[in-house]
Coordinates of C-alpha atoms and ligand atoms in Angstrom, one line a residue:
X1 CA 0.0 0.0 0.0
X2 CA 1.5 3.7 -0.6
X3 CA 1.6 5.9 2.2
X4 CA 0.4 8.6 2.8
X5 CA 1.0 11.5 5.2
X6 CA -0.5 14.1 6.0
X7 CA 1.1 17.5 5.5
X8 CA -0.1 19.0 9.0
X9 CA 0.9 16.1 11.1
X10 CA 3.6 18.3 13.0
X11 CA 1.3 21.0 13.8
X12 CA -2.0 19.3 14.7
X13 CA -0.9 16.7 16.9
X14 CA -4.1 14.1 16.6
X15 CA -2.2 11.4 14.2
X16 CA 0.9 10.7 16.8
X17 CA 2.0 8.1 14.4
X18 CA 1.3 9.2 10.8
X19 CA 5.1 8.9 10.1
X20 CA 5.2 5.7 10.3
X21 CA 3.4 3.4 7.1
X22 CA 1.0 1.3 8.7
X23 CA 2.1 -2.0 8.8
X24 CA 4.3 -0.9 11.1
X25 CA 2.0 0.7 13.2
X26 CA 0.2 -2.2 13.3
X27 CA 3.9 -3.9 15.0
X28 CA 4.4 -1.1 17.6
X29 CA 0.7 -1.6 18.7
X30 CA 1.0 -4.8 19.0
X31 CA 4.5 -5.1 20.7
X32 CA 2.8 -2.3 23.3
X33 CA 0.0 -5.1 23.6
X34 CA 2.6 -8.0 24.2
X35 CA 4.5 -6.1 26.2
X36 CA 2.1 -5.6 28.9
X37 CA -0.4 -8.9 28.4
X38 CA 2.0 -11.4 27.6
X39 CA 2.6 -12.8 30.9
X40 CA -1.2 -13.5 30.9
X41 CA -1.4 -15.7 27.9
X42 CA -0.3 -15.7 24.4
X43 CA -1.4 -12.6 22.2
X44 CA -2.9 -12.9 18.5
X45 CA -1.8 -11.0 15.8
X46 CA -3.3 -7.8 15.8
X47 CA -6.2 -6.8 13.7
X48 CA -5.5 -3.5 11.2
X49 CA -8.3 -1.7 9.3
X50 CA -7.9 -2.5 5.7
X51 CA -8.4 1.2 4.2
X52 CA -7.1 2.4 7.1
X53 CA -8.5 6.5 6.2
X54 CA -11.1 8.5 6.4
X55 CA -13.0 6.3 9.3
X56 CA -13.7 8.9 11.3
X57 CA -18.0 9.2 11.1
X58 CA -17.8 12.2 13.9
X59 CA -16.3 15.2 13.1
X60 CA -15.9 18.4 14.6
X61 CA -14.8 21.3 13.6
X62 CA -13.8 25.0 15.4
X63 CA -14.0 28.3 14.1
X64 CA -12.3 31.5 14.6
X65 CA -12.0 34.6 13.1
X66 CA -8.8 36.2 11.6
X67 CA -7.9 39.8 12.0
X68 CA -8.5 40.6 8.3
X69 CA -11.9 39.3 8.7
X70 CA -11.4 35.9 7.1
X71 CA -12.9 32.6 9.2
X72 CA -10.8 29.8 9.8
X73 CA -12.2 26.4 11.1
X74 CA -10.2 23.3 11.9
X75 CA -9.0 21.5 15.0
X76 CA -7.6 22.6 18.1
X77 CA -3.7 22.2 18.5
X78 CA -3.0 19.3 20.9
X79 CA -3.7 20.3 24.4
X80 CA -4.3 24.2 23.3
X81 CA -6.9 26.4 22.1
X82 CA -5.2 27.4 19.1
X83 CA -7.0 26.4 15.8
X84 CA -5.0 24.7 13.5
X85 CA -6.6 25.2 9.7
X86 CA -8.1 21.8 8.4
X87 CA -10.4 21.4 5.6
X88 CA -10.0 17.8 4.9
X89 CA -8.1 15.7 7.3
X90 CA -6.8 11.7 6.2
X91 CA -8.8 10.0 9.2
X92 CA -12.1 12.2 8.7
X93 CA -15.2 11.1 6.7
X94 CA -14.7 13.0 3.5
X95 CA -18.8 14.4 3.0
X96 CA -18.3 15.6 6.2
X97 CA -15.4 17.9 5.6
X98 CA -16.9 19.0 2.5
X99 CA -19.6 20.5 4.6
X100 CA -17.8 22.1 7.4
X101 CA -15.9 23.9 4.2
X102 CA -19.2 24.9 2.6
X103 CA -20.4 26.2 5.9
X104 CA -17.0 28.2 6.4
X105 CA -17.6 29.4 2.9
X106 CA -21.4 30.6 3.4
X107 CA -20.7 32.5 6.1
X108 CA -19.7 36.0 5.2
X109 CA -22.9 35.8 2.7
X110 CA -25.1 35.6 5.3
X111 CA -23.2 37.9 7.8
X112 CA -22.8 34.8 11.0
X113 CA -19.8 36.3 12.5
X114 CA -17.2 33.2 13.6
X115 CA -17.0 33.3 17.6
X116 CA -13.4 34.8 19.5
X117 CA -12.7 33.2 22.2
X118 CA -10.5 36.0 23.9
X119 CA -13.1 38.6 23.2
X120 CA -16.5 36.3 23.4
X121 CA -17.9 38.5 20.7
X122 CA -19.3 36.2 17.3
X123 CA -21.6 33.8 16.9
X124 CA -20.4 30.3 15.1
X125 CA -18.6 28.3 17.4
X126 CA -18.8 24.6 16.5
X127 CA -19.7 22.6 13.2
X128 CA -20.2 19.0 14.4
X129 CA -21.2 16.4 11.8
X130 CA -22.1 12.8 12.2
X131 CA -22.4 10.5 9.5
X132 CA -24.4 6.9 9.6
X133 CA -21.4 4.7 7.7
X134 CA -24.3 2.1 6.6
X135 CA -27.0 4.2 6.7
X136 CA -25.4 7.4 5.2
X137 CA -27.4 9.7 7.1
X138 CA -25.8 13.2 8.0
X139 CA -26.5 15.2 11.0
X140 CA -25.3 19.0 11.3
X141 CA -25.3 20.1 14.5
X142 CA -24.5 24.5 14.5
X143 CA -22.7 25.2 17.9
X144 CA -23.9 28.5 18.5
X145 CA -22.3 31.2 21.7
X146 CA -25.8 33.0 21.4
X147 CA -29.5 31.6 20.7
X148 CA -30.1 34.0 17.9
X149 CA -28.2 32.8 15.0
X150 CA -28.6 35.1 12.2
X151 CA -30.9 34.0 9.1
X152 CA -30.8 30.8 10.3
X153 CA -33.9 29.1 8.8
X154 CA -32.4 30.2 5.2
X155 CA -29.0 29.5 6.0
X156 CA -30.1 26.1 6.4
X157 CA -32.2 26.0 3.3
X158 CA -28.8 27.1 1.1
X159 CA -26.9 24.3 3.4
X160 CA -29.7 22.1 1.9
X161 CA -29.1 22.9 -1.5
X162 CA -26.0 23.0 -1.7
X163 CA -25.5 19.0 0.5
X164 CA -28.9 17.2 0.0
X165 CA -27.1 14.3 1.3
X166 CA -27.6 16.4 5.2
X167 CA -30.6 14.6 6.8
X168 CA -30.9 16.4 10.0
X169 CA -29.7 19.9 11.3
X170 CA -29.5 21.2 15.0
X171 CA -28.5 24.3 16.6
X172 CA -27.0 23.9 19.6
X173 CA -26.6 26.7 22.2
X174 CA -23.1 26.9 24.3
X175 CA -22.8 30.6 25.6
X176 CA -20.0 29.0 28.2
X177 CA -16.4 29.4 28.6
X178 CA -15.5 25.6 28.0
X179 CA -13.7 23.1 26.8
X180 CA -16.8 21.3 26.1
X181 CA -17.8 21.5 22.3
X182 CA -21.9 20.6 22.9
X183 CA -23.9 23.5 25.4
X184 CA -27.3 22.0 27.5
X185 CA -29.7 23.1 24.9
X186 CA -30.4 22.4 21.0
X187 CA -33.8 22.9 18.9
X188 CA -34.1 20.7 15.7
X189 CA -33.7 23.1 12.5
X190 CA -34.2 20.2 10.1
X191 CA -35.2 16.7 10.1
X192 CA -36.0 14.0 12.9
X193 CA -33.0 15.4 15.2
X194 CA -31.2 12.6 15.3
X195 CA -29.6 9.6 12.5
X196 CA -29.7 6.4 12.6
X197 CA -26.7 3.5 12.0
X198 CA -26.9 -0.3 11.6
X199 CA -23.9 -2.0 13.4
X200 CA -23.6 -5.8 13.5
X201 CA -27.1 -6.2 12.2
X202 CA -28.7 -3.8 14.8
X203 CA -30.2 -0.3 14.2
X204 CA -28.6 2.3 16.8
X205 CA -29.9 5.6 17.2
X206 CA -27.6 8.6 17.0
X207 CA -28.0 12.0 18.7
X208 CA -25.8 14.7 18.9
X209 CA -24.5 14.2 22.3
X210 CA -25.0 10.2 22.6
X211 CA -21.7 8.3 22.7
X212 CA -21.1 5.9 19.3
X213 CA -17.9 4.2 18.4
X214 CA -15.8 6.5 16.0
X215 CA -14.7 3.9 13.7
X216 CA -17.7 1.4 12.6
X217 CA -15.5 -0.4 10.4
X218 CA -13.1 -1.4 13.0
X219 CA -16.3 -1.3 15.7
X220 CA -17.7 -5.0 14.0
X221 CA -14.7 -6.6 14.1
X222 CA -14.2 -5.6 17.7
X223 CA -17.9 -6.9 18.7
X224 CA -17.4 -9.7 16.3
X225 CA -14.1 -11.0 18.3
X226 CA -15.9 -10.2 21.4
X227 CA -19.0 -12.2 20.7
X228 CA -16.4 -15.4 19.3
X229 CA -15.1 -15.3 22.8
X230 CA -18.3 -15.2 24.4
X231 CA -19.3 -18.5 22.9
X232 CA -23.0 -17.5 23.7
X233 CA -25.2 -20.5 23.0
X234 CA -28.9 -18.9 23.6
X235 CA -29.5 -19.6 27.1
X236 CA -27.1 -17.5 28.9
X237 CA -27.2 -14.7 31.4
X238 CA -24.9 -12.0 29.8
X239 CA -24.0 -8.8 31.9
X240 CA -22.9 -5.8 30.1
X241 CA -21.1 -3.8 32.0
X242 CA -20.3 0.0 30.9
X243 CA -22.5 -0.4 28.0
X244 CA -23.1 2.7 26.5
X245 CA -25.8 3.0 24.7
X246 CA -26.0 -0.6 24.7
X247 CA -24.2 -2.0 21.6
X248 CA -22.1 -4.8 22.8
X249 CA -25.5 -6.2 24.6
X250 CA -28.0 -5.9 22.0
X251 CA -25.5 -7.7 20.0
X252 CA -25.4 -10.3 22.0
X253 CA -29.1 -10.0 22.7
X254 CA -29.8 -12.7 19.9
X255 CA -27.9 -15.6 21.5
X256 CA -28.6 -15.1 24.8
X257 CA -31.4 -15.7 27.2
X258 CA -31.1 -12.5 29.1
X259 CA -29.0 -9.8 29.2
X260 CA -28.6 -7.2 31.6
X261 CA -26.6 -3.5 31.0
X262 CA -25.3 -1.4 33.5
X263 CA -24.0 2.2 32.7
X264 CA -23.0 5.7 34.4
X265 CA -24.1 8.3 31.9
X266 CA -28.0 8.9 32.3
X267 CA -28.3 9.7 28.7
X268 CA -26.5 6.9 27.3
X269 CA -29.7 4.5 29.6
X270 CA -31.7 6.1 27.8
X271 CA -30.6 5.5 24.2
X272 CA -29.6 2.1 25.7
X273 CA -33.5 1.4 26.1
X274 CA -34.9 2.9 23.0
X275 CA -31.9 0.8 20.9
X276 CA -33.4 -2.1 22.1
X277 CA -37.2 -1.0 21.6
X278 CA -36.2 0.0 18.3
X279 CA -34.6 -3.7 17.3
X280 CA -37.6 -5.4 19.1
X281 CA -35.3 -6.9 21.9
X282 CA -37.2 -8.3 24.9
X283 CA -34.4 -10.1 26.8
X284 CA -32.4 -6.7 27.9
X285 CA -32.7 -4.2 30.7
X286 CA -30.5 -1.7 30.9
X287 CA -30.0 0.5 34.8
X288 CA -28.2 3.6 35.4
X289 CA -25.2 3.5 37.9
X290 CA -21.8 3.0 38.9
X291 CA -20.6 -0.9 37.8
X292 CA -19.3 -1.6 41.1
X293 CA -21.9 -0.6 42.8
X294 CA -24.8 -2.7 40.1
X295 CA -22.3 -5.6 40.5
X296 CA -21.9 -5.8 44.4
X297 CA -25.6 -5.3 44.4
X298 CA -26.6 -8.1 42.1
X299 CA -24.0 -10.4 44.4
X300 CA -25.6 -9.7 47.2
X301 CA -29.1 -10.4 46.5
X302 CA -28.4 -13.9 45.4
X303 CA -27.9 -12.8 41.1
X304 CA -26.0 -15.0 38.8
X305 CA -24.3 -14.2 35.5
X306 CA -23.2 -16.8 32.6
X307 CA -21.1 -14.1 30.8
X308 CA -19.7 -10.9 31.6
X309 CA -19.1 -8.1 29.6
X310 CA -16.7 -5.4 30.5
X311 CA -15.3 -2.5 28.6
X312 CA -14.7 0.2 31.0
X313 CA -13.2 3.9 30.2
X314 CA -9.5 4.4 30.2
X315 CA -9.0 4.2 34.1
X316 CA -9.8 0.4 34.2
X317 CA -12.4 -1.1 36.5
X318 CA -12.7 -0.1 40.4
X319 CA -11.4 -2.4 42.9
X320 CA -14.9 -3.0 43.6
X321 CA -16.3 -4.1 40.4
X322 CA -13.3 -6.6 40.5
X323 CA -14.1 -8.0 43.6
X324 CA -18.0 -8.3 42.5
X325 CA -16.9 -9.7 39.6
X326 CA -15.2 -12.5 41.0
X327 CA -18.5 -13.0 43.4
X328 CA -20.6 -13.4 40.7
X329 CA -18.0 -16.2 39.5
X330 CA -19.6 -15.7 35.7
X331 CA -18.5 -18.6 33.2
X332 CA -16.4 -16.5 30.9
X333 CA -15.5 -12.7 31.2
X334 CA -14.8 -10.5 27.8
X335 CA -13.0 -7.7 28.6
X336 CA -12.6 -4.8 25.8
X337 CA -10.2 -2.2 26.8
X338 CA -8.8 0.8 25.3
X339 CA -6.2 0.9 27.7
X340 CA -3.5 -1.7 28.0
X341 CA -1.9 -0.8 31.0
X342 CA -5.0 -0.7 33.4
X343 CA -6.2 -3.9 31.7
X344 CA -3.0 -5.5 32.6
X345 CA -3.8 -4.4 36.2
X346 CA -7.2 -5.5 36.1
X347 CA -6.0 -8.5 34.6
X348 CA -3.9 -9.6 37.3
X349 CA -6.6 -8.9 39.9
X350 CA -9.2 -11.2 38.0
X351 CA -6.3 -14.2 37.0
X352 CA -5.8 -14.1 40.9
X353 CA -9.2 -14.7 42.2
X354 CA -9.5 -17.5 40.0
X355 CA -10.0 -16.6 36.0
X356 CA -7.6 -17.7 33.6
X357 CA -6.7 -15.7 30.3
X358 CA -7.3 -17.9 27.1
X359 CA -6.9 -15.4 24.5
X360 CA -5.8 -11.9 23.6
X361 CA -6.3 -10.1 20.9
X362 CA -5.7 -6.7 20.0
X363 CA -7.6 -4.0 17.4
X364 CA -6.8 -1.4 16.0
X365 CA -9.9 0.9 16.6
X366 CA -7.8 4.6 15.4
X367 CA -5.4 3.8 12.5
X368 CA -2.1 6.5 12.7
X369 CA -3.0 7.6 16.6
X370 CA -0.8 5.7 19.6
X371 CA -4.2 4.4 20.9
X372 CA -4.9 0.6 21.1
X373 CA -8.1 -1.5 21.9
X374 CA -7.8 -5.2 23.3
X375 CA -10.3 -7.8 23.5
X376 CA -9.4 -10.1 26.5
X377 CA -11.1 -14.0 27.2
X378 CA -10.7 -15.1 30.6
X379 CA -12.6 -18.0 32.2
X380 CA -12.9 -19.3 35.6
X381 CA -11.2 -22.2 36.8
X382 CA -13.0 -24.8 38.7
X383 CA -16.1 -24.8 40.3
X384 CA -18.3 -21.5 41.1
X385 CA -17.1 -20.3 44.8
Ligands
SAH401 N1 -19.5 -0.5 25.6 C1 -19.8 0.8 25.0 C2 -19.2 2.0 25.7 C3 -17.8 1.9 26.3 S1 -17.1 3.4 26.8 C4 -19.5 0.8 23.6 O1 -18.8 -0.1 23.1 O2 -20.0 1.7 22.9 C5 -17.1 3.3 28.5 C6 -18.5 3.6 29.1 O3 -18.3 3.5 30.6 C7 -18.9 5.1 28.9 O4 -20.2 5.0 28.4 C8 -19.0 5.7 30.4 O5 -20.1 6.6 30.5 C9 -19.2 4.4 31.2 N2 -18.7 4.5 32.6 C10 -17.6 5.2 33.1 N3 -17.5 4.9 34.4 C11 -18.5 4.1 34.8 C12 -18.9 3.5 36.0 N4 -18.2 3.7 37.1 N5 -19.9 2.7 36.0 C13 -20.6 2.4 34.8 N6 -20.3 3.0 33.7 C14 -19.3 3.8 33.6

């Protein structure tokens, strides 16, 4: 495969490996992987993305006016708040940086002043766009510093003609100093306010602020080695544990007998529990709370679990959910991670009370960045405690 590579990978900071082709990408990940899990059990090759560009179906953009009264929109420097200039970028999803471009371009037409940090005056802050990679629905979510946005009911009929491909446009209000692109309130300018996605045979609702794997591509093959490992046979009791808004659990909905999801984020429940009204599921509940906590919970009143499910954030699990887990003694545990380091940790904790490792094998979920995903098999040795 020719490389390529991508001419502000100095400046931006988000591809911490574009000088490097890919294959051996793919080596240092896995070495990282081996590195740290190899005392557990023997690691599988790693698997790489096979067009490993423009994967990225969620991009956001920042704008900021120059001096001279031009706009520039792009991402922010690693760890700054200075906007680097980017109108197409190699991991991005290529119709949405058309529109962030177009947008930039329609601006000064229809006199939306780009938003200034330092002085808080302007308007456009934000272009977010979200992409369904099966469905192709686009969302367009306009990040707005005030709630009147100038002309916006035409600006949005020009976006229209110019991108009929857009399905749904929001305009989201975030009059905070913040590092956080989305404000507390948006009002639907176009559409249903929301896209839709089909992953692993499942339809997944999409909102603007709802948490959905980046790279759906690399997002099957993840599930699909996690659902291998589970070795689910239609009768079991899964547990899903940090599940979002439920992927990795309606998934596995189909060859289970029951599955169970437990999650932090309130909003994520939510979408959790329409996903599954939305597919039909009737074997899933999903609850709202801290892992440890659900798990320690379920021990105590008497609950069982065939299979567990675990794909916590990058801080690993708590001590707690460990020490659940190994109460609840389930048949097999799948643990996803992002993060090799605490898994290695967690890993140890779990092989100790009893589980053994069987199989490793790592992903690579964000071609040309340092970041590696994991998919770990353990299963318990003996009888249940
Ligand atoms: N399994 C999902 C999401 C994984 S991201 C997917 O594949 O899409 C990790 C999730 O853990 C996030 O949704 C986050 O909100 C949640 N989380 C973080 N800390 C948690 C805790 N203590 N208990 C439950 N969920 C938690």
């Amino acid at each position: 495969m020719s490389e390529t590579v991508c001419t502000l990978y100095k400046k931006c900071g988000g591809c911490q490996m574009m000088n490097l082709p890919y294959a051996e990408q793919l080596k240092w990940k896995e070495k990282q992987v081996r590195i740290l899990l190899d005392r557990f059990g023997k690691v599988s090759p790693i698997i790489g993305m096979e067009h490993p560009y423009h994967y990225r179906n969620k991009v956001q953009a920042a704008f900021k006016p120059l001096r001279d009264g031009r706009v520039i929109s792009g991402v922010y420097q690693s760890g700054t708040h200075r906007v680097v200039p980017v109108d197409s970028c190699l991991l991005e999803d290529e119709t949405a940086d058309a529109i962030i471009v177009t947008i930039r371009s329609m601006l000064r037409g229809f006199k939306i002043p780009a938003y200034d940090e330092d002085s808080g005056r302007g308007v456009l802050r934000h272009v977010l766009v979200k992409r369904g990679f099966q469905s192709g629905e686009v969302m367009v979510v306009l990040v707005s510093a005030k709630p009147a946005f100038p002309s916006v009911h035409n600006f949005v009929r020009a976006l229209l003609d110019k991108h009929p491909e857009i399905t749904t446009v929001i305009l989201n209000v975030n009059p905070y100093a913040t590092n956080l692109v989305l404000g507390p309130n948006e009002r639907v300018l176009y559409g249903k306010g929301y896209i839709e996605d089909t992953l692993c045979g499942k339809v997944f609702r999409i909102s603007a602020k709802s948490f959905y794997q980046i790279n759906p591509v690399q997002t099957e093959i993840l599930y699909g080695t996690a659902m291998d490992f589970a070795g689910l046979t239609g009768t079991e009791t899964v547990i899903d544990a940090y599940c979002g808004i439920g992927t990795i659990g309606l998934v596995a909905s189909d060859r289970a007998g029951k599955v169970i999801g437990v999650e932090l984020n309130r909003d994520a429940v939510r979408d959790a529990i329409e996903n599954s009204k939305r597919n039909g599921v009737r074997n899933a509940r999903f609850y709202c709370g801290d892992a440890g906590e659900f798990m320690t919970a379920t021990a105590e009143n008497g609950g069982t679990a065939d299979v567990l499910f675990m794909d916590p954030p990058r801080a690993g699990s708590s001590p707690e959910f460990l020490r659940s887990a190994l109460r609840l003694a389930p048949q097999r545990i799948v643990y996803i991670s992002c993060n090799p380091e605490t898994q290695a940790r967690d890993l140890a904790a779990l092989t100790k009370g009893g589980y053994k490792v069987r199989a490793i094998r790592p992903v690579d979920m964000f071609p040309h960045t340092n970041h590696v995903e994991t998919v770990v098999l353990m299963s318990r040795v003996g009888e249940r405690p």
